[in-house]
PDB file of C-alpha atoms and ligand atoms in Angstrom:
ATOM      1  CA  MET A   1      79.409 -55.911 -72.915  1.00  0.00           C
ATOM      2  CA  PRO A   2      76.933 -52.861 -72.630  1.00  0.00           C
ATOM      3  CA  ASP A   3      73.671 -53.455 -74.142  1.00  0.00           C
ATOM      4  CA  ALA A   4      71.516 -50.353 -75.015  1.00  0.00           C
ATOM      5  CA  ASP A   5      68.333 -51.953 -74.115  1.00  0.00           C
ATOM      6  CA  ILE A   6      69.244 -53.285 -70.637  1.00  0.00           C
ATOM      7  CA  LEU A   7      68.187 -50.949 -67.969  1.00  0.00           C
ATOM      8  CA  LEU A   8      68.958 -52.635 -65.052  1.00  0.00           C
ATOM      9  CA  THR A   9      71.561 -55.274 -64.234  1.00  0.00           C
ATOM     10  CA  VAL A  10      71.831 -57.267 -60.961  1.00  0.00           C
ATOM     11  CA  ASP A  11      74.645 -59.068 -60.854  1.00  0.00           C
ATOM     12  CA  LYS A  12      75.913 -61.456 -58.094  1.00  0.00           C
ATOM     13  CA  LEU A  13      74.171 -59.604 -55.409  1.00  0.00           C
ATOM     14  CA  ASN A  14      74.563 -60.871 -51.792  1.00  0.00           C
ATOM     15  CA  LYS A  15      73.188 -59.730 -48.671  1.00  0.00           C
ATOM     16  CA  SER A  16      73.753 -61.049 -45.514  1.00  0.00           C
ATOM     17  CA  TYR A  17      72.911 -59.717 -41.689  1.00  0.00           C
ATOM     18  CA  GLY A  18      75.568 -60.920 -39.573  1.00  0.00           C
ATOM     19  CA  PRO A  19      75.278 -65.021 -40.176  1.00  0.00           C
ATOM     20  CA  LEU A  20      72.318 -64.756 -42.086  1.00  0.00           C
ATOM     21  CA  ALA A  21      72.141 -64.477 -46.218  1.00  0.00           C
ATOM     22  CA  VAL A  22      69.489 -63.260 -47.008  1.00  0.00           C
ATOM     23  CA  LEU A  23      69.841 -62.897 -50.815  1.00  0.00           C
ATOM     24  CA  LYS A  24      72.337 -65.481 -52.519  1.00  0.00           C
ATOM     25  CA  ASP A  25      73.760 -64.625 -56.097  1.00  0.00           C
ATOM     26  CA  VAL A  26      70.564 -63.023 -57.360  1.00  0.00           C
ATOM     27  CA  SER A  27      71.421 -61.759 -60.880  1.00  0.00           C
ATOM     28  CA  PHE A  28      68.742 -60.439 -63.410  1.00  0.00           C
ATOM     29  CA  SER A  29      68.671 -57.805 -65.986  1.00  0.00           C
ATOM     30  CA  LEU A  30      65.436 -56.001 -66.939  1.00  0.00           C
ATOM     31  CA  ARG A  31      65.058 -54.223 -70.548  1.00  0.00           C
ATOM     32  CA  ARG A  32      64.033 -51.022 -70.760  1.00  0.00           C
ATOM     33  CA  GLY A  33      60.007 -50.728 -70.760  1.00  0.00           C
ATOM     34  CA  GLU A  34      59.977 -54.337 -69.158  1.00  0.00           C
ATOM     35  CA  ARG A  35      57.849 -55.283 -66.558  1.00  0.00           C
ATOM     36  CA  ILE A  36      58.942 -58.104 -64.076  1.00  0.00           C
ATOM     37  CA  ALA A  37      57.036 -59.388 -61.383  1.00  0.00           C
ATOM     38  CA  LEU A  38      58.936 -60.730 -58.130  1.00  0.00           C
ATOM     39  CA  ILE A  39      57.374 -63.361 -56.548  1.00  0.00           C
ATOM     40  CA  GLY A  40      57.964 -65.879 -53.605  1.00  0.00           C
ATOM     41  CA  PRO A  41      56.769 -66.585 -50.152  1.00  0.00           C
ATOM     42  CA  SER A  42      57.202 -64.075 -47.283  1.00  0.00           C
ATOM     43  CA  GLY A  43      61.068 -64.153 -45.773  1.00  0.00           C
ATOM     44  CA  SER A  44      62.532 -65.161 -49.674  1.00  0.00           C
ATOM     45  CA  GLY A  45      64.361 -61.556 -49.808  1.00  0.00           C
ATOM     46  CA  LYS A  46      62.042 -59.735 -52.328  1.00  0.00           C
ATOM     47  CA  SER A  47      61.876 -56.531 -50.269  1.00  0.00           C
ATOM     48  CA  THR A  48      65.691 -56.993 -49.177  1.00  0.00           C
ATOM     49  CA  CYS A  49      66.364 -57.201 -53.319  1.00  0.00           C
ATOM     50  CA  LEU A  50      64.318 -54.013 -53.954  1.00  0.00           C
ATOM     51  CA  ARG A  51      65.843 -52.001 -51.254  1.00  0.00           C
ATOM     52  CA  ALA A  52      69.457 -53.169 -52.220  1.00  0.00           C
ATOM     53  CA  ILE A  53      69.136 -51.830 -55.945  1.00  0.00           C
ATOM     54  CA  ASN A  54      68.659 -48.437 -54.607  1.00  0.00           C
ATOM     55  CA  PHE A  55      71.027 -48.545 -51.979  1.00  0.00           C
ATOM     56  CA  LEU A  56      68.513 -48.595 -48.901  1.00  0.00           C
ATOM     57  CA  GLU A  57      70.212 -51.563 -48.004  1.00  0.00           C
ATOM     58  CA  GLN A  58      74.187 -51.659 -48.675  1.00  0.00           C
ATOM     59  CA  PRO A  59      74.759 -55.268 -50.716  1.00  0.00           C
ATOM     60  CA  THR A  60      77.199 -57.291 -48.799  1.00  0.00           C
ATOM     61  CA  SER A  61      78.563 -58.036 -52.368  1.00  0.00           C
ATOM     62  CA  GLY A  62      77.274 -57.422 -56.140  1.00  0.00           C
ATOM     63  CA  ASP A  63      76.743 -55.159 -58.310  1.00  0.00           C
ATOM     64  CA  ILE A  64      73.451 -53.138 -59.433  1.00  0.00           C
ATOM     65  CA  ARG A  65      73.913 -51.078 -62.439  1.00  0.00           C
ATOM     66  CA  ILE A  66      71.280 -48.536 -64.443  1.00  0.00           C
ATOM     67  CA  ASP A  67      71.979 -47.846 -68.170  1.00  0.00           C
ATOM     68  CA  GLY A  68      75.310 -49.146 -67.487  1.00  0.00           C
ATOM     69  CA  GLN A  69      76.296 -47.178 -64.322  1.00  0.00           C
ATOM     70  CA  LEU A  70      77.236 -48.639 -60.983  1.00  0.00           C
ATOM     71  CA  ILE A  71      74.584 -47.775 -58.302  1.00  0.00           C
ATOM     72  CA  GLY A  72      76.065 -47.030 -54.619  1.00  0.00           C
ATOM     73  CA  ARG A  73      79.689 -47.387 -55.165  1.00  0.00           C
ATOM     74  CA  HIS A  74      82.508 -45.495 -57.293  1.00  0.00           C
ATOM     75  CA  ALA A  75      84.605 -47.591 -59.693  1.00  0.00           C
ATOM     76  CA  ASN A  76      87.699 -48.071 -57.013  1.00  0.00           C
ATOM     77  CA  GLY A  77      84.863 -49.703 -54.894  1.00  0.00           C
ATOM     78  CA  ARG A  78      84.803 -46.594 -52.424  1.00  0.00           C
ATOM     79  CA  ARG A  79      81.216 -46.662 -51.466  1.00  0.00           C
ATOM     80  CA  MET A  80      79.406 -43.088 -51.987  1.00  0.00           C
ATOM     81  CA  THR A  81      77.849 -40.946 -49.257  1.00  0.00           C
ATOM     82  CA  ASP A  82      74.532 -40.047 -49.265  1.00  0.00           C
ATOM     83  CA  ALA A  83      74.694 -36.910 -51.154  1.00  0.00           C
ATOM     84  CA  GLU A  84      76.780 -38.720 -54.046  1.00  0.00           C
ATOM     85  CA  LEU A  85      73.805 -41.054 -54.158  1.00  0.00           C
ATOM     86  CA  ALA A  86      70.773 -38.453 -53.968  1.00  0.00           C
ATOM     87  CA  PRO A  87      70.925 -38.137 -57.782  1.00  0.00           C
ATOM     88  CA  GLN A  88      71.255 -42.010 -58.533  1.00  0.00           C
ATOM     89  CA  ARG A  89      67.935 -42.439 -56.100  1.00  0.00           C
ATOM     90  CA  ALA A  90      66.384 -40.237 -58.164  1.00  0.00           C
ATOM     91  CA  GLU A  91      66.436 -42.275 -61.246  1.00  0.00           C
ATOM     92  CA  ILE A  92      64.555 -45.061 -59.152  1.00  0.00           C
ATOM     93  CA  GLY A  93      61.406 -44.362 -58.073  1.00  0.00           C
ATOM     94  CA  MET A  94      60.168 -46.465 -55.212  1.00  0.00           C
ATOM     95  CA  VAL A  95      56.594 -46.890 -53.646  1.00  0.00           C
ATOM     96  CA  PHE A  96      55.982 -49.150 -50.249  1.00  0.00           C
ATOM     97  CA  GLN A  97      53.337 -50.977 -49.053  1.00  0.00           C
ATOM     98  CA  HIS A  98      53.088 -48.471 -46.307  1.00  0.00           C
ATOM     99  CA  PHE A  99      52.722 -45.248 -48.308  1.00  0.00           C
ATOM    100  CA  HIS A 100      54.944 -42.787 -46.101  1.00  0.00           C
ATOM    101  CA  LEU A 101      53.487 -39.564 -46.957  1.00  0.00           C
ATOM    102  CA  TRP A 102      54.464 -36.489 -44.935  1.00  0.00           C
ATOM    103  CA  PRO A 103      51.175 -36.060 -42.336  1.00  0.00           C
ATOM    104  CA  HIS A 104      51.999 -32.245 -42.426  1.00  0.00           C
ATOM    105  CA  LEU A 105      52.118 -31.530 -45.819  1.00  0.00           C
ATOM    106  CA  SER A 106      48.963 -31.396 -48.329  1.00  0.00           C
ATOM    107  CA  VAL A 107      48.775 -34.134 -50.878  1.00  0.00           C
ATOM    108  CA  GLU A 108      50.195 -31.935 -53.911  1.00  0.00           C
ATOM    109  CA  ALA A 109      53.293 -30.275 -51.614  1.00  0.00           C
ATOM    110  CA  ASN A 110      53.996 -34.282 -50.782  1.00  0.00           C
ATOM    111  CA  VAL A 111      54.313 -34.794 -54.758  1.00  0.00           C
ATOM    112  CA  ALA A 112      56.207 -31.512 -55.184  1.00  0.00           C
ATOM    113  CA  LEU A 113      58.679 -31.764 -52.186  1.00  0.00           C
ATOM    114  CA  GLN A 114      61.344 -34.064 -54.066  1.00  0.00           C
ATOM    115  CA  PRO A 115      61.421 -31.859 -57.445  1.00  0.00           C
ATOM    116  CA  ARG A 116      61.576 -28.618 -55.365  1.00  0.00           C
ATOM    117  CA  LYS A 117      64.417 -30.100 -52.997  1.00  0.00           C
ATOM    118  CA  VAL A 118      66.445 -32.223 -55.294  1.00  0.00           C
ATOM    119  CA  ARG A 119      66.122 -30.960 -58.609  1.00  0.00           C
ATOM    120  CA  GLY A 120      65.545 -27.178 -57.597  1.00  0.00           C
ATOM    121  CA  LEU A 121      62.297 -26.655 -59.103  1.00  0.00           C
ATOM    122  CA  ALA A 122      60.419 -23.081 -58.243  1.00  0.00           C
ATOM    123  CA  ALA A 123      57.698 -23.750 -56.217  1.00  0.00           C
ATOM    124  CA  GLU A 124      55.408 -22.765 -59.293  1.00  0.00           C
ATOM    125  CA  ARG A 125      56.722 -25.182 -61.595  1.00  0.00           C
ATOM    126  CA  ALA A 126      56.862 -27.888 -59.104  1.00  0.00           C
ATOM    127  CA  ALA A 127      53.218 -27.414 -58.035  1.00  0.00           C
ATOM    128  CA  GLU A 128      52.219 -27.885 -61.971  1.00  0.00           C
ATOM    129  CA  LEU A 129      54.149 -30.991 -61.929  1.00  0.00           C
ATOM    130  CA  ALA A 130      52.625 -32.256 -59.141  1.00  0.00           C
ATOM    131  CA  ALA A 131      49.114 -31.429 -60.425  1.00  0.00           C
ATOM    132  CA  GLY A 132      49.771 -32.918 -63.361  1.00  0.00           C
ATOM    133  CA  LEU A 133      50.796 -36.495 -62.093  1.00  0.00           C
ATOM    134  CA  LEU A 134      47.912 -36.183 -59.392  1.00  0.00           C
ATOM    135  CA  ALA A 135      45.344 -35.957 -62.260  1.00  0.00           C
ATOM    136  CA  LYS A 136      47.558 -39.236 -64.380  1.00  0.00           C
ATOM    137  CA  VAL A 137      46.489 -40.915 -60.795  1.00  0.00           C
ATOM    138  CA  HIS A 138      42.844 -39.654 -60.637  1.00  0.00           C
ATOM    139  CA  LEU A 139      43.314 -37.310 -57.725  1.00  0.00           C
ATOM    140  CA  ALA A 140      43.558 -33.952 -59.483  1.00  0.00           C
ATOM    141  CA  HIS A 141      40.484 -33.048 -57.063  1.00  0.00           C
ATOM    142  CA  LYS A 142      42.705 -33.733 -53.563  1.00  0.00           C
ATOM    143  CA  ALA A 143      45.727 -31.749 -54.348  1.00  0.00           C
ATOM    144  CA  GLY A 144      44.846 -29.405 -51.548  1.00  0.00           C
ATOM    145  CA  ASP A 145      43.762 -31.904 -48.973  1.00  0.00           C
ATOM    146  CA  MET A 146      45.779 -33.568 -46.075  1.00  0.00           C
ATOM    147  CA  PRO A 147      46.874 -37.235 -46.541  1.00  0.00           C
ATOM    148  CA  SER A 148      44.918 -38.027 -43.454  1.00  0.00           C
ATOM    149  CA  ARG A 149      41.717 -37.212 -45.101  1.00  0.00           C
ATOM    150  CA  LEU A 150      42.528 -39.711 -47.774  1.00  0.00           C
ATOM    151  CA  SER A 151      41.586 -43.605 -48.085  1.00  0.00           C
ATOM    152  CA  GLY A 152      44.377 -45.851 -47.745  1.00  0.00           C
ATOM    153  CA  GLY A 153      44.094 -46.507 -51.695  1.00  0.00           C
ATOM    154  CA  GLN A 154      44.269 -42.637 -52.250  1.00  0.00           C
ATOM    155  CA  GLN A 155      46.688 -42.191 -50.151  1.00  0.00           C
ATOM    156  CA  GLN A 156      48.922 -45.042 -52.425  1.00  0.00           C
ATOM    157  CA  ARG A 157      48.160 -43.486 -55.552  1.00  0.00           C
ATOM    158  CA  VAL A 158      49.711 -40.201 -53.921  1.00  0.00           C
ATOM    159  CA  ALA A 159      52.483 -42.345 -53.201  1.00  0.00           C
ATOM    160  CA  ILE A 160      52.706 -43.377 -56.785  1.00  0.00           C
ATOM    161  CA  ALA A 161      52.824 -39.758 -57.844  1.00  0.00           C
ATOM    162  CA  ARG A 162      55.570 -38.836 -55.850  1.00  0.00           C
ATOM    163  CA  ALA A 163      57.596 -41.396 -56.924  1.00  0.00           C
ATOM    164  CA  LEU A 164      56.839 -40.586 -60.426  1.00  0.00           C
ATOM    165  CA  ALA A 165      57.934 -36.601 -59.825  1.00  0.00           C
ATOM    166  CA  GLN A 166      61.197 -37.901 -59.428  1.00  0.00           C
ATOM    167  CA  GLN A 167      61.074 -38.787 -63.499  1.00  0.00           C
ATOM    168  CA  PRO A 168      63.217 -42.056 -62.546  1.00  0.00           C
ATOM    169  CA  LYS A 169      64.004 -44.329 -65.081  1.00  0.00           C
ATOM    170  CA  LEU A 170      62.733 -47.654 -63.104  1.00  0.00           C
ATOM    171  CA  LEU A 171      59.735 -47.915 -60.888  1.00  0.00           C
ATOM    172  CA  LEU A 172      59.942 -50.194 -57.770  1.00  0.00           C
ATOM    173  CA  PHE A 173      56.988 -51.531 -56.227  1.00  0.00           C
ATOM    174  CA  ASP A 174      57.277 -53.219 -53.064  1.00  0.00           C
ATOM    175  CA  GLU A 175      53.939 -55.086 -52.322  1.00  0.00           C
ATOM    176  CA  PRO A 176      51.538 -51.857 -53.047  1.00  0.00           C
ATOM    177  CA  THR A 177      48.563 -52.938 -52.379  1.00  0.00           C
ATOM    178  CA  SER A 178      49.218 -55.690 -49.483  1.00  0.00           C
ATOM    179  CA  ALA A 179      48.188 -52.829 -46.417  1.00  0.00           C
ATOM    180  CA  LEU A 180      44.478 -52.188 -48.316  1.00  0.00           C
ATOM    181  CA  ASP A 181      41.195 -52.847 -47.516  1.00  0.00           C
ATOM    182  CA  PRO A 182      40.304 -55.377 -50.380  1.00  0.00           C
ATOM    183  CA  GLU A 183      37.906 -52.927 -51.759  1.00  0.00           C
ATOM    184  CA  LEU A 184      40.687 -50.310 -52.349  1.00  0.00           C
ATOM    185  CA  VAL A 185      43.264 -52.901 -54.032  1.00  0.00           C
ATOM    186  CA  GLY A 186      41.616 -52.294 -57.537  1.00  0.00           C
ATOM    187  CA  GLU A 187      42.267 -48.641 -58.008  1.00  0.00           C
ATOM    188  CA  VAL A 188      45.792 -48.713 -57.196  1.00  0.00           C
ATOM    189  CA  LEU A 189      46.540 -51.967 -59.702  1.00  0.00           C
ATOM    190  CA  ASN A 190      44.626 -49.802 -62.177  1.00  0.00           C
ATOM    191  CA  VAL A 191      47.013 -46.894 -61.709  1.00  0.00           C
ATOM    192  CA  ILE A 192      50.252 -49.518 -62.098  1.00  0.00           C
ATOM    193  CA  LYS A 193      48.352 -50.504 -65.255  1.00  0.00           C
ATOM    194  CA  GLU A 194      48.220 -47.517 -66.679  1.00  0.00           C
ATOM    195  CA  LEU A 195      51.530 -46.900 -65.792  1.00  0.00           C
ATOM    196  CA  ALA A 196      52.405 -50.163 -67.376  1.00  0.00           C
ATOM    197  CA  GLY A 197      50.502 -49.212 -70.566  1.00  0.00           C
ATOM    198  CA  GLU A 198      52.775 -46.182 -71.014  1.00  0.00           C
ATOM    199  CA  GLY A 199      55.816 -48.462 -71.398  1.00  0.00           C
ATOM    200  CA  ARG A 200      57.514 -47.590 -68.236  1.00  0.00           C
ATOM    201  CA  SER A 201      59.967 -50.304 -66.629  1.00  0.00           C
ATOM    202  CA  MET A 202      59.506 -51.443 -62.947  1.00  0.00           C
ATOM    203  CA  LEU A 203      59.707 -54.451 -60.844  1.00  0.00           C
ATOM    204  CA  LEU A 204      57.006 -55.142 -59.072  1.00  0.00           C
ATOM    205  CA  VAL A 205      56.564 -57.352 -55.765  1.00  0.00           C
ATOM    206  CA  THR A 206      52.803 -58.621 -55.575  1.00  0.00           C
ATOM    207  CA  HIS A 207      51.136 -61.285 -54.329  1.00  0.00           C
ATOM    208  CA  GLU A 208      48.496 -60.368 -56.886  1.00  0.00           C
ATOM    209  CA  ILE A 209      49.337 -63.423 -58.936  1.00  0.00           C
ATOM    210  CA  ALA A 210      46.392 -62.558 -61.205  1.00  0.00           C
ATOM    211  CA  PHE A 211      48.007 -58.980 -61.530  1.00  0.00           C
ATOM    212  CA  ALA A 212      51.054 -60.461 -62.222  1.00  0.00           C
ATOM    213  CA  ARG A 213      50.184 -62.145 -65.274  1.00  0.00           C
ATOM    214  CA  GLU A 214      48.226 -59.408 -66.989  1.00  0.00           C
ATOM    215  CA  VAL A 215      50.862 -56.634 -66.270  1.00  0.00           C
ATOM    216  CA  ALA A 216      54.205 -58.465 -65.820  1.00  0.00           C
ATOM    217  CA  ASP A 217      56.113 -59.588 -69.172  1.00  0.00           C
ATOM    218  CA  ARG A 218      58.577 -61.779 -66.958  1.00  0.00           C
ATOM    219  CA  ILE A 219      58.087 -63.328 -63.702  1.00  0.00           C
ATOM    220  CA  ILE A 220      61.348 -64.395 -60.730  1.00  0.00           C
ATOM    221  CA  PHE A 221      60.269 -66.492 -58.464  1.00  0.00           C
ATOM    222  CA  MET A 222      62.672 -66.219 -55.359  1.00  0.00           C
ATOM    223  CA  ASP A 223      62.745 -68.598 -52.113  1.00  0.00           C
ATOM    224  CA  GLY A 224      65.472 -68.631 -49.556  1.00  0.00           C
ATOM    225  CA  GLY A 225      67.447 -65.634 -50.972  1.00  0.00           C
ATOM    226  CA  ARG A 226      67.788 -67.379 -54.207  1.00  0.00           C
ATOM    227  CA  ILE A 227      66.128 -67.194 -57.916  1.00  0.00           C
ATOM    228  CA  VAL A 228      64.360 -70.457 -58.194  1.00  0.00           C
ATOM    229  CA  GLU A 229      62.704 -69.846 -61.571  1.00  0.00           C
ATOM    230  CA  GLU A 230      62.093 -67.199 -64.293  1.00  0.00           C
ATOM    231  CA  GLY A 231      60.511 -66.746 -67.633  1.00  0.00           C
ATOM    232  CA  PRO A 232      57.625 -65.139 -69.428  1.00  0.00           C
ATOM    233  CA  ALA A 233      54.819 -64.795 -67.320  1.00  0.00           C
ATOM    234  CA  ARG A 234      52.011 -67.003 -68.478  1.00  0.00           C
ATOM    235  CA  GLN A 235      55.228 -69.644 -68.860  1.00  0.00           C
ATOM    236  CA  VAL A 236      56.029 -69.433 -65.406  1.00  0.00           C
ATOM    237  CA  LEU A 237      52.714 -69.155 -63.524  1.00  0.00           C
ATOM    238  CA  ASP A 238      50.924 -71.836 -65.997  1.00  0.00           C
ATOM    239  CA  HIS A 239      53.812 -74.493 -66.720  1.00  0.00           C
ATOM    240  CA  PRO A 240      56.143 -73.946 -63.278  1.00  0.00           C
ATOM    241  CA  ARG A 241      59.060 -76.474 -63.826  1.00  0.00           C
ATOM    242  CA  GLU A 242      60.042 -76.016 -59.949  1.00  0.00           C
ATOM    243  CA  ALA A 243      58.425 -77.969 -57.513  1.00  0.00           C
ATOM    244  CA  ARG A 244      59.122 -75.156 -54.673  1.00  0.00           C
ATOM    245  CA  LEU A 245      56.966 -73.078 -57.341  1.00  0.00           C
ATOM    246  CA  ARG A 246      54.131 -74.899 -57.826  1.00  0.00           C
ATOM    247  CA  GLN A 247      53.771 -75.502 -54.552  1.00  0.00           C
ATOM    248  CA  PHE A 248      54.207 -71.735 -53.699  1.00  0.00           C
ATOM    249  CA  LEU A 249      51.182 -71.197 -56.612  1.00  0.00           C
ATOM    250  CA  SER A 250      48.630 -73.723 -55.294  1.00  0.00           C
ATOM    251  CA  SER A 251      49.444 -72.165 -51.630  1.00  0.00           C
ATOM    252  CA  LEU A 252      48.077 -68.791 -53.123  1.00  0.00           C
ATOM    253  CA  SER A 253      45.255 -70.249 -54.777  1.00  0.00           C
ATOM    254  CA  LYS A 254      44.036 -72.049 -51.551  1.00  0.00           C
ATOM    255  CA  GLU A 255      44.557 -68.639 -49.964  1.00  0.00           C
ATOM    256  CA  GLU A 256      42.008 -67.248 -52.775  1.00  0.00           C
ATOM    257  CA  ALA A 257      39.678 -69.923 -52.216  1.00  0.00           C
ATOM    258  CA  ARG A 258      39.067 -69.503 -48.464  1.00  0.00           C
ATOM    259  CA  PRO A 259      35.693 -67.518 -47.982  1.00  0.00           C
TER     260      PRO A 259
HETATM  261  P1  ADP B   1      60.215 -60.289 -48.332  1.00  0.00           P
HETATM  262  O1  ADP B   1      60.218 -59.432 -48.800  1.00  0.00           O
HETATM  263  O2  ADP B   1      60.594 -61.992 -49.272  1.00  0.00           O
HETATM  264  O3  ADP B   1      59.551 -61.408 -47.125  1.00  0.00           O
HETATM  265  P2  ADP B   1      62.413 -59.889 -46.815  1.00  0.00           P
HETATM  266  O4  ADP B   1      63.399 -59.423 -47.856  1.00  0.00           O
HETATM  267  O5  ADP B   1      62.159 -58.983 -46.113  1.00  0.00           O
HETATM  268  O6  ADP B   1      61.674 -60.841 -47.337  1.00  0.00           O
HETATM  269  O7  ADP B   1      63.298 -60.574 -45.816  1.00  0.00           O
HETATM  270  C1  ADP B   1      64.193 -61.872 -46.145  1.00  0.00           C
HETATM  271  C2  ADP B   1      64.814 -62.275 -44.703  1.00  0.00           C
HETATM  272  O8  ADP B   1      65.917 -61.247 -44.351  1.00  0.00           O
HETATM  273  C3  ADP B   1      63.976 -62.676 -43.603  1.00  0.00           C
HETATM  274  O9  ADP B   1      64.511 -63.687 -43.204  1.00  0.00           O
HETATM  275  C4  ADP B   1      64.402 -61.381 -42.506  1.00  0.00           C
HETATM  276  O10 ADP B   1      64.069 -61.806 -41.760  1.00  0.00           O
HETATM  277  C5  ADP B   1      65.816 -60.615 -43.051  1.00  0.00           C
HETATM  278  N1  ADP B   1      65.800 -59.285 -42.802  1.00  0.00           N
HETATM  279  C6  ADP B   1      65.335 -58.502 -43.165  1.00  0.00           C
HETATM  280  N2  ADP B   1      65.781 -57.246 -42.986  1.00  0.00           N
HETATM  281  C7  ADP B   1      66.512 -57.805 -42.239  1.00  0.00           C
HETATM  282  C8  ADP B   1      67.505 -56.831 -41.052  1.00  0.00           C
HETATM  283  N3  ADP B   1      67.218 -55.594 -41.029  1.00  0.00           N
HETATM  284  N4  ADP B   1      68.047 -57.349 -40.034  1.00  0.00           N
HETATM  285  C9  ADP B   1      68.227 -58.692 -40.104  1.00  0.00           C
HETATM  286  N5  ADP B   1      67.528 -59.747 -40.525  1.00  0.00           N
HETATM  287  C10 ADP B   1      66.769 -58.881 -41.662  1.00  0.00           C
HETATM  288 MG1   MG B   2      58.622 -58.183 -48.425  1.00  0.00          MG
END
């Protein structure tokens, strides 16, 4: 059953909040090096799906596996403690809509924090690692600044460097540009494109359809907590089969056309 090419498997994932079923039998897999864009209307369950993948939300049922390893639960079904989960979470880097940088730490210290605390790197080695990652997101010159001095686009690039510092196998992005002023969106998308060019495995929630077309191998469209359609990016975007997807895509293009 385990396929060496498969990095992430989501199998019959369900999540309910009380009586509200938010994810309904969501199943898909992501191959090593693959980039999947998760799209869908607001409230369709995209963020919950991402959060369940690294157990920021505990699934009501279903299995998540990275490299064949069950996330969040032992084979006997017992839920892992946060300490047991920490090394699994380190394999999954997450970038949120809001950057959540530590305001009292320099940019470099924000990036170096996880490698020091979780991987136990010496301060000097962690600082070196952070400097390299800040160069990768084109912010080497901001290493010593406090986050509040940076623009939103720069802060989000620091958040990306921080996610990379975990040396994750998989990157999750949840609408990484939707809190940004329009003129700052491009610099963040460019950094994500560069990471895609390195063959990193990623699952991205985005409303930027042109970006999804360019960067994603595959697109998954969710509505009402279910996967409604999925397939190669161009096929899904240019020849949508499902009426709900056609409706969603035309609502987005109307939004873009608005002055
Ligand atoms: P999306 O990211 O696609 O906009 P979400 O995953 O954020 O959707 O939310 C899906 C649904 O789950 C929404 O109806 C939302 O109100 C509900 N929801 C999300 N988080 C919670 C929570 N902690 N408690 C109750 N309902 C929630
Ligand atoms: Mg969301």
